Coordinates of C-alpha atoms and ligand atoms in Angstrom, one line a residue:
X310 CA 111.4 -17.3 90.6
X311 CA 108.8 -15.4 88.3
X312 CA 109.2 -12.5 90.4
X313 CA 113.2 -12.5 90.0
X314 CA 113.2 -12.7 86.3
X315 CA 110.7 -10.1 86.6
X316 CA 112.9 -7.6 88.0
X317 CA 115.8 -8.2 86.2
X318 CA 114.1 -8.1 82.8
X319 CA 112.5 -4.6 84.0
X320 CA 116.4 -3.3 84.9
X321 CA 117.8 -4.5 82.1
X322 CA 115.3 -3.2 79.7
X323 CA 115.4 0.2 81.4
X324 CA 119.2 0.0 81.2
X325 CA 119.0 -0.8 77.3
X326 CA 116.6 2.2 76.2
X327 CA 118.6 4.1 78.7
X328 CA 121.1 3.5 76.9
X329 CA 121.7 6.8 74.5
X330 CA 124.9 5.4 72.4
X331 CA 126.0 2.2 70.4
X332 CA 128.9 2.0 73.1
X333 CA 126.8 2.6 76.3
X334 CA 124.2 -0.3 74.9
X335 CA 127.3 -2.8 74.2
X336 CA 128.1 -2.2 77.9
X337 CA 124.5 -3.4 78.9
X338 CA 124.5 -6.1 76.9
X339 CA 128.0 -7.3 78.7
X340 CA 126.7 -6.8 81.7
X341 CA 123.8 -8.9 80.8
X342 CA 124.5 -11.2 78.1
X343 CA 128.0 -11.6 78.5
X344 CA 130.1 -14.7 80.0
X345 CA 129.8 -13.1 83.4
X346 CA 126.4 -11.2 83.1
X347 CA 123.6 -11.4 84.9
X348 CA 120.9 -13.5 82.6
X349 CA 124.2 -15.8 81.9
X350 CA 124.7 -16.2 85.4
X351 CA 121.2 -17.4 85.6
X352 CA 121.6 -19.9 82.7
X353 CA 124.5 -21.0 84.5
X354 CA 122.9 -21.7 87.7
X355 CA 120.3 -24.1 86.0
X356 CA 123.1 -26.9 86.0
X357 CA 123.3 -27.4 89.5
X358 CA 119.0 -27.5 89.4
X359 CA 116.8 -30.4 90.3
X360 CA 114.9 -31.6 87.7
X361 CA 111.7 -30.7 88.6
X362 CA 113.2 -27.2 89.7
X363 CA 115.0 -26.7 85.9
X364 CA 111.7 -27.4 84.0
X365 CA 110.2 -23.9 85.7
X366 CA 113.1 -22.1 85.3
X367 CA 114.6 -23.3 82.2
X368 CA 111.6 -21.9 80.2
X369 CA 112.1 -18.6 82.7
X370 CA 115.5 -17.6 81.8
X371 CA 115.5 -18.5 78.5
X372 CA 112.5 -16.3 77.7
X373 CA 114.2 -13.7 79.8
X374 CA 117.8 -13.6 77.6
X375 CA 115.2 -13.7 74.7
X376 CA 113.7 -11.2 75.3
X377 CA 116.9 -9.0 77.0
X378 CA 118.6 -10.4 73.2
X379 CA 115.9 -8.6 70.9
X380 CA 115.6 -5.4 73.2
X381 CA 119.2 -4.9 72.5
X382 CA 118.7 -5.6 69.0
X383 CA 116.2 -3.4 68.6
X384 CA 117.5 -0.7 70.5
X385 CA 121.2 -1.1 68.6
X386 CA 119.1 -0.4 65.0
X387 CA 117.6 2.5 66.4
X388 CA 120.5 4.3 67.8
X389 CA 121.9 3.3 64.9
X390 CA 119.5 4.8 62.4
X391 CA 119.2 8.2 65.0
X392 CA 123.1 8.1 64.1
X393 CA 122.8 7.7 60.7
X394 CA 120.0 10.7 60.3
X395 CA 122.3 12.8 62.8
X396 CA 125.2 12.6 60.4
X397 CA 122.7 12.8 57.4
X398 CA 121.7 16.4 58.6
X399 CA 124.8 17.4 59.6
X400 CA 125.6 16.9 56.1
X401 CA 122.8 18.1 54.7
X402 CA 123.7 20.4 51.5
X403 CA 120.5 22.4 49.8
X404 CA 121.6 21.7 46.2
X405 CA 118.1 23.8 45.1
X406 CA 120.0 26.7 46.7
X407 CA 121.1 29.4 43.7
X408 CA 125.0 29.3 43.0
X409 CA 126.5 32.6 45.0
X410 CA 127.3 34.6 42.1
X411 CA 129.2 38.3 43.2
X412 CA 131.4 38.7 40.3
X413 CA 133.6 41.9 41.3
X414 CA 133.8 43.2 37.9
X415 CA 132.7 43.8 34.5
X416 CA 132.5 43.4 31.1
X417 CA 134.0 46.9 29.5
X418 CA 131.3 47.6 27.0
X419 CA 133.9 47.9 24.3
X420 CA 134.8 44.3 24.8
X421 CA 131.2 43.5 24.8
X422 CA 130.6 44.7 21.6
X423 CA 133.9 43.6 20.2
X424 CA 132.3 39.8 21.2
X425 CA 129.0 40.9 20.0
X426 CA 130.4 42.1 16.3
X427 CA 132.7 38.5 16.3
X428 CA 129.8 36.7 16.9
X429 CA 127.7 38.2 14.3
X430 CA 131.0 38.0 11.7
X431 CA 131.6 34.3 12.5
X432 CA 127.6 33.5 11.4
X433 CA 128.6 35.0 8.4
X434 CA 131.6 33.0 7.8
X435 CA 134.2 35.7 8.5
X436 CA 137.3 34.2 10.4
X437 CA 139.0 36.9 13.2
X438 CA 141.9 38.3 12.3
X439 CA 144.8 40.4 14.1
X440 CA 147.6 42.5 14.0
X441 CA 150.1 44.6 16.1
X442 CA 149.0 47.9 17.7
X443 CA 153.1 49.1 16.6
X444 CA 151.9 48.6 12.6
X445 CA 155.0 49.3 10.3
X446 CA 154.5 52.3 7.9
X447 CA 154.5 50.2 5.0
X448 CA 151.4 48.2 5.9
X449 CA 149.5 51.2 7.7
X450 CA 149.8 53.7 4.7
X451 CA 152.1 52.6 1.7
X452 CA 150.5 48.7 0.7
X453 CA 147.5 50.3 0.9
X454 CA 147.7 52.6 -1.3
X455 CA 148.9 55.6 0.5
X456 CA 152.6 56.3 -0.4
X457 CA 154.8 59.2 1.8
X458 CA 153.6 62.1 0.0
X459 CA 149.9 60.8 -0.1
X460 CA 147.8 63.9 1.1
X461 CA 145.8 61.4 3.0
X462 CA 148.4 60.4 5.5
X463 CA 147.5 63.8 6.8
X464 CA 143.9 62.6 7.1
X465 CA 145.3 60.5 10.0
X466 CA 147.2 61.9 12.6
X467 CA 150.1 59.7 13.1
X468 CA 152.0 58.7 16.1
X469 CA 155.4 57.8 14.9
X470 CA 158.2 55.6 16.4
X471 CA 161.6 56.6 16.4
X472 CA 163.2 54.8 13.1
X473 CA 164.5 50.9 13.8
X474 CA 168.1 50.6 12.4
X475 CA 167.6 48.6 9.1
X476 CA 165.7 52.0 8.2
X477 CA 162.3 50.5 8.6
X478 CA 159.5 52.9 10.2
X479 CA 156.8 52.2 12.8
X480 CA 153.7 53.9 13.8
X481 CA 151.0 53.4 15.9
X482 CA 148.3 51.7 13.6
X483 CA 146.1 54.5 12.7
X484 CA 143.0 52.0 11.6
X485 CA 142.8 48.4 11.8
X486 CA 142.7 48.4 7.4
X487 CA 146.4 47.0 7.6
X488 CA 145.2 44.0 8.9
X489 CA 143.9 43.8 5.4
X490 CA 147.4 44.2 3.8
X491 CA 149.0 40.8 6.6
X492 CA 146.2 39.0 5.4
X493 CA 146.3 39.3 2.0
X494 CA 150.1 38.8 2.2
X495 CA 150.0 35.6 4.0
X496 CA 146.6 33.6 2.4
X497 CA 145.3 33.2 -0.8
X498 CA 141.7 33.6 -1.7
X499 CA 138.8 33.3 -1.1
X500 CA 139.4 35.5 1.8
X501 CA 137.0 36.8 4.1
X502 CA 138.2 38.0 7.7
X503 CA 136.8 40.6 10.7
X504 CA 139.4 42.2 12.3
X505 CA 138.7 44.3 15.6
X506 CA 141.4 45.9 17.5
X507 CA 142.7 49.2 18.9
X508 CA 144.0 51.8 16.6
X509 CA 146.0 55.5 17.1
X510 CA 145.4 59.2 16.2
X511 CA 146.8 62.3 17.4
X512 CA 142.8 63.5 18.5
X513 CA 141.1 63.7 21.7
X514 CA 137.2 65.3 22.7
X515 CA 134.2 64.1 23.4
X516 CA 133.9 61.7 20.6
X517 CA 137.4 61.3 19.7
X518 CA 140.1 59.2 21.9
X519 CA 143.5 59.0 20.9
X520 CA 143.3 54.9 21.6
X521 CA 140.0 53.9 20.4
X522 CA 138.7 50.8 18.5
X523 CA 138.0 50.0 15.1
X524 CA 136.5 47.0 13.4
X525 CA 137.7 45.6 9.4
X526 CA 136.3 43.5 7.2
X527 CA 137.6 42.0 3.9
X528 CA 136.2 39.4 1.2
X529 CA 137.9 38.6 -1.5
X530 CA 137.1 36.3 -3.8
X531 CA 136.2 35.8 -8.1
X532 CA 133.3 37.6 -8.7
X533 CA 132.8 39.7 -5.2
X534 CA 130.9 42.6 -5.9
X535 CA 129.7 45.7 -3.7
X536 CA 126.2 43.7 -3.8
X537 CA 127.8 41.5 -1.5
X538 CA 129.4 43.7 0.8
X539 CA 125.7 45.7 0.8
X540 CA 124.6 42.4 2.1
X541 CA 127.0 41.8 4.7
X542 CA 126.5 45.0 6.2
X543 CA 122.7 44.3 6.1
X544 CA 123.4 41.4 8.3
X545 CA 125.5 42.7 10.4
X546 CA 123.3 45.6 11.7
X547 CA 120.1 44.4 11.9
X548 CA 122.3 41.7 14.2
X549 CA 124.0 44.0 15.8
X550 CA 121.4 46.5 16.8
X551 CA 118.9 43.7 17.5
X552 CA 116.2 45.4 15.2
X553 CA 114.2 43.5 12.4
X554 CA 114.6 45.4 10.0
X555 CA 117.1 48.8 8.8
X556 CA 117.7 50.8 6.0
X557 CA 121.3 51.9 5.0
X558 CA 121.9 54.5 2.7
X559 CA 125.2 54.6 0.5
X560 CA 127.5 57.5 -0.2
X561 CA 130.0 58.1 -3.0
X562 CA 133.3 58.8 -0.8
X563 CA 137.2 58.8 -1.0
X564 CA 139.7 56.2 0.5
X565 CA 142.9 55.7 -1.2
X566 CA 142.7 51.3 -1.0
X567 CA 139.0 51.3 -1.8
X568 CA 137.7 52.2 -6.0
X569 CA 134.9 52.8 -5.7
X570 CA 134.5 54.3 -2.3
X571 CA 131.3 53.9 -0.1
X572 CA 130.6 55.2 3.1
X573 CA 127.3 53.9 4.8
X574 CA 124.4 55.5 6.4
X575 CA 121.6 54.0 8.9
X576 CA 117.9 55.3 8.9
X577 CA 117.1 55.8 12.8
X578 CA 115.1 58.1 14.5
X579 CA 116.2 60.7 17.0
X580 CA 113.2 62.7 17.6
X581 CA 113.1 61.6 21.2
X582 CA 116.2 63.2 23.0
X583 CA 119.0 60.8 24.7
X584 CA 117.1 58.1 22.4
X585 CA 117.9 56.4 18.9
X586 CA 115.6 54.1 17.2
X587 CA 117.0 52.2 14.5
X588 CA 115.0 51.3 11.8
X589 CA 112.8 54.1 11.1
X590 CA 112.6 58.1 11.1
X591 CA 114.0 60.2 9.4
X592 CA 117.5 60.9 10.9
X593 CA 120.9 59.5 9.6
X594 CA 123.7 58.0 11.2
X595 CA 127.4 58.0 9.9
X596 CA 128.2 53.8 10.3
X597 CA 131.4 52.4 8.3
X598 CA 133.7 53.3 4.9
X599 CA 134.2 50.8 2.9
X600 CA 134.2 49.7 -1.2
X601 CA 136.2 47.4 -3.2
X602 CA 139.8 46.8 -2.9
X603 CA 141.6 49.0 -5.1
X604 CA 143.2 46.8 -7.9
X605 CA 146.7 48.5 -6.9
X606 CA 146.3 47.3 -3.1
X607 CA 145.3 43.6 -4.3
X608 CA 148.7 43.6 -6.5
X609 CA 150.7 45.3 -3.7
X610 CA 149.7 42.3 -1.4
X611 CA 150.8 39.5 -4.3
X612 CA 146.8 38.8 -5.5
X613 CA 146.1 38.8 -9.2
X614 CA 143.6 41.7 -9.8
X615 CA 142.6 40.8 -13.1
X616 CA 141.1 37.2 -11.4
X617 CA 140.1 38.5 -8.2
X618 CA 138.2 41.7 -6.7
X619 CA 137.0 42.1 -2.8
X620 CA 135.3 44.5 -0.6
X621 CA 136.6 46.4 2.4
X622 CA 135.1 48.2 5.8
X623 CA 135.9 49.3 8.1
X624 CA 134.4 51.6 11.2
X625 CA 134.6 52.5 14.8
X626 CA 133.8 49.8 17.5
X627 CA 133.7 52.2 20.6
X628 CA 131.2 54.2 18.2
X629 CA 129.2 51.3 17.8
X630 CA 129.3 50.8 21.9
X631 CA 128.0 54.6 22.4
X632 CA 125.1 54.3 19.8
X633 CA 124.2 50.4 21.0
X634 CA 124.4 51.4 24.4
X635 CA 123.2 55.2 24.7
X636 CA 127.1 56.0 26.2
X637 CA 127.3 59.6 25.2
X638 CA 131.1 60.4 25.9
X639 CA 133.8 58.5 24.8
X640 CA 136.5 59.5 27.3
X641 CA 135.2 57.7 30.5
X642 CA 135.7 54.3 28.0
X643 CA 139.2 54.5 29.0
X644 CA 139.7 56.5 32.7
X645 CA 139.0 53.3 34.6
X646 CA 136.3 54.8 36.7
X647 CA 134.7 51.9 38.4
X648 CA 131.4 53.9 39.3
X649 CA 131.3 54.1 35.5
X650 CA 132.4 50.8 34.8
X651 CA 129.7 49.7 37.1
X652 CA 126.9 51.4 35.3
X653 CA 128.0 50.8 31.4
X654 CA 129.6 47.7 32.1
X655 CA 128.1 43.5 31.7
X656 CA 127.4 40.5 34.0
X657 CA 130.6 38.5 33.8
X658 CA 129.2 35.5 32.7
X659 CA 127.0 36.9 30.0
X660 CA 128.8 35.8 26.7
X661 CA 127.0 37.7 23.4
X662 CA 126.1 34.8 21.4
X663 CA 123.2 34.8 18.4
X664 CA 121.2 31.9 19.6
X665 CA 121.6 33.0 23.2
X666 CA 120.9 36.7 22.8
X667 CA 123.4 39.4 22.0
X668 CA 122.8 41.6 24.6
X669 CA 121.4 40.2 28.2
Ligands
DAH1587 N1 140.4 52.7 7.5 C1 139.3 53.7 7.3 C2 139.4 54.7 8.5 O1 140.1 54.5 9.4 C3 138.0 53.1 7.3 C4 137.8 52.2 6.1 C5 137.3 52.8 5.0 C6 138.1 50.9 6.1 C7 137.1 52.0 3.8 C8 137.9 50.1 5.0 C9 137.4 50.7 3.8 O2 138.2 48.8 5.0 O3 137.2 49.9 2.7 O4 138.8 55.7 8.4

């Protein structure tokens, strides 16, 4: 009898770790186990036993479906746990792996530094504000000071539109100053706003576009003085040019909405050709106009003169992109060439922010 059990257990066990799935093992297990299997076929036969015969094999078989029972179990949590690490790898995802990143395009430097200058503006406490490229002629020229025979609307060569039919005239916003004009018109003071956008002249070279970009600023409040706007522009371009420290210089100068007039100056240094070094030397670069708001321009827009003064500047934002950025031609800024977009242009991604870094 020994030597029957024997056997069996041996097939069976070979059958069981033969067995390679969940399904093939739940076949062995019928076939032994089940209500017409081979160790219950045994179990059964131990009714029609002597005695004497079913106290030697009794222990037998029962030992044998034992033993048959925790092979299977055994061999069901393995496959099962091979199964489980099969599906675990085939899901496996390497979260440690860098996101793929290929951005197809770039940041146009002029909208770079247009974020860049909002940035540095918002610190301060200067709200954005904005305004039509199609300007009308009273805000562009006459509210600010420059009525139709004004010698300095020749200063700026104007693209006109055709006349609308209530008689009203449009141009093409020569500078971004009548941003000034909508905001003074439509809030009270204190005032103090940034205004970057594109602007129009009848000009084209190397340094000269006839879209480019220009950036305003106006505070107007009691007591603002051209201490305050010195400040401000302090601020701004040591910010802007990411340097510690700069020098600006201030020049007497003529604009029609500003009394007194100031144009400013930065100390740099280009001894060093294709290089500028802000800061020190002894070379100066042309930055922004500015001064305080003519009284006439305050009035024209409906504020008080006598209770309130301000300060205005204004200056080129594609300049500020060439000197930033060492971009010595303005005319690829706008041909859409992607080699130079490429080169000039920033990572998508890369938002100018003070705490975070300006530039990269
Ligand atoms: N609008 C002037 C220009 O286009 C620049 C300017 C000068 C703006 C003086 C100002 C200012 O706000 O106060 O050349």
């Amino acid at each position: 009898m020994t030597h029957v059990t024997n056997e069996l257990e041996k097939q069976i066990l070979g059958s069981v770790s033969a067995a390679s799935d969940e399904a093939a093992l739940e076949a062995v297990r019928v076939g032994a186990l089940g209500k017409k299997g081979q160790v219950s076929e045994l179990l059964k036969s131990l009714g029609a036993m002597s005695p004497d015969e079913r106290k030697v094999s009794g222990p037998l078989f029962n030992t044998l479906r034992d033993r048959v029972t925790d092979a299977i179990a055994r061999r069901k949590t393995e496959l099962q746990s091979a199964a489980l690490d099969a599906r675990l790898a085939s899901e496996r995802i390497d979260v440690t792996l860098p996101a793929r990143i290929e951005p197809q395009g770039t940041i146009h430097p002029v909208s770079q530094v247009l974020d860049e200058v909002t940035a540095i503006f918002a610190d301060l406490g200067f709200a954005v504000a904005e305004g039509p490229d199609i300007e009308l002629d009273d805000y562009n020229f006459t509210k600010l000071n420059i009525p139709t025979d004004h010698p300095a609307r020749q200063m700026h060569d104007t693209f006109y539109v055709a006349k609308q039919a209530d008689g009203s005239r449009h141009v093409l916003r020569t500078h971004t100053s009548p941003v000034q004009v909508r905001t003074m018109l439509k809030t009270k003071p204190p005032i103090r706003i940034v205004a970057p956008g594109r602007t129009y002249r009848v000009d084209s070279d190397a340094t000269h576009s006839p879209m480019f970009h220009q950036y305003e600023g106006l505070a107007v409040d009691e007591g603002i003085t051209l201490g305050h706007l010195k400040w401000v522009l302090e601020e701004f371009y040591k910010a802007f040019f990411e340097v510690p420290k700069i020098e600006l210089r201030a020049r007497p100068s003529y604009f029609p909405f500003t009394e007194p007039s100031v144009e400013w100056d930065l100390r740099c240094d280009r001894s060093v050709p294709g290089k500028i070094v802000f800061g020190t030397g002894n070379d100066w670069l042309e930055l922004a106009g500015s001064g305080t708001v003519h009284p006439r321009v305050l009035a024209m827009c409906g504020i008080d003169p006598e209770k309130y003064t301000g300060f205005a500047f204004g200056g080129g934002l594609d300049r500020l992109a060439m000197l930033k950025y060492g971009i010595p031609d303005i005319r690829p800024f706008f041909e859409s060439d992607l080699r130079w977009l490429k080169h000039y242009g920033f990572p998508a991604l890369d938002v100018p922010t003070l705490d975070g870094g300006l530039s990269r």
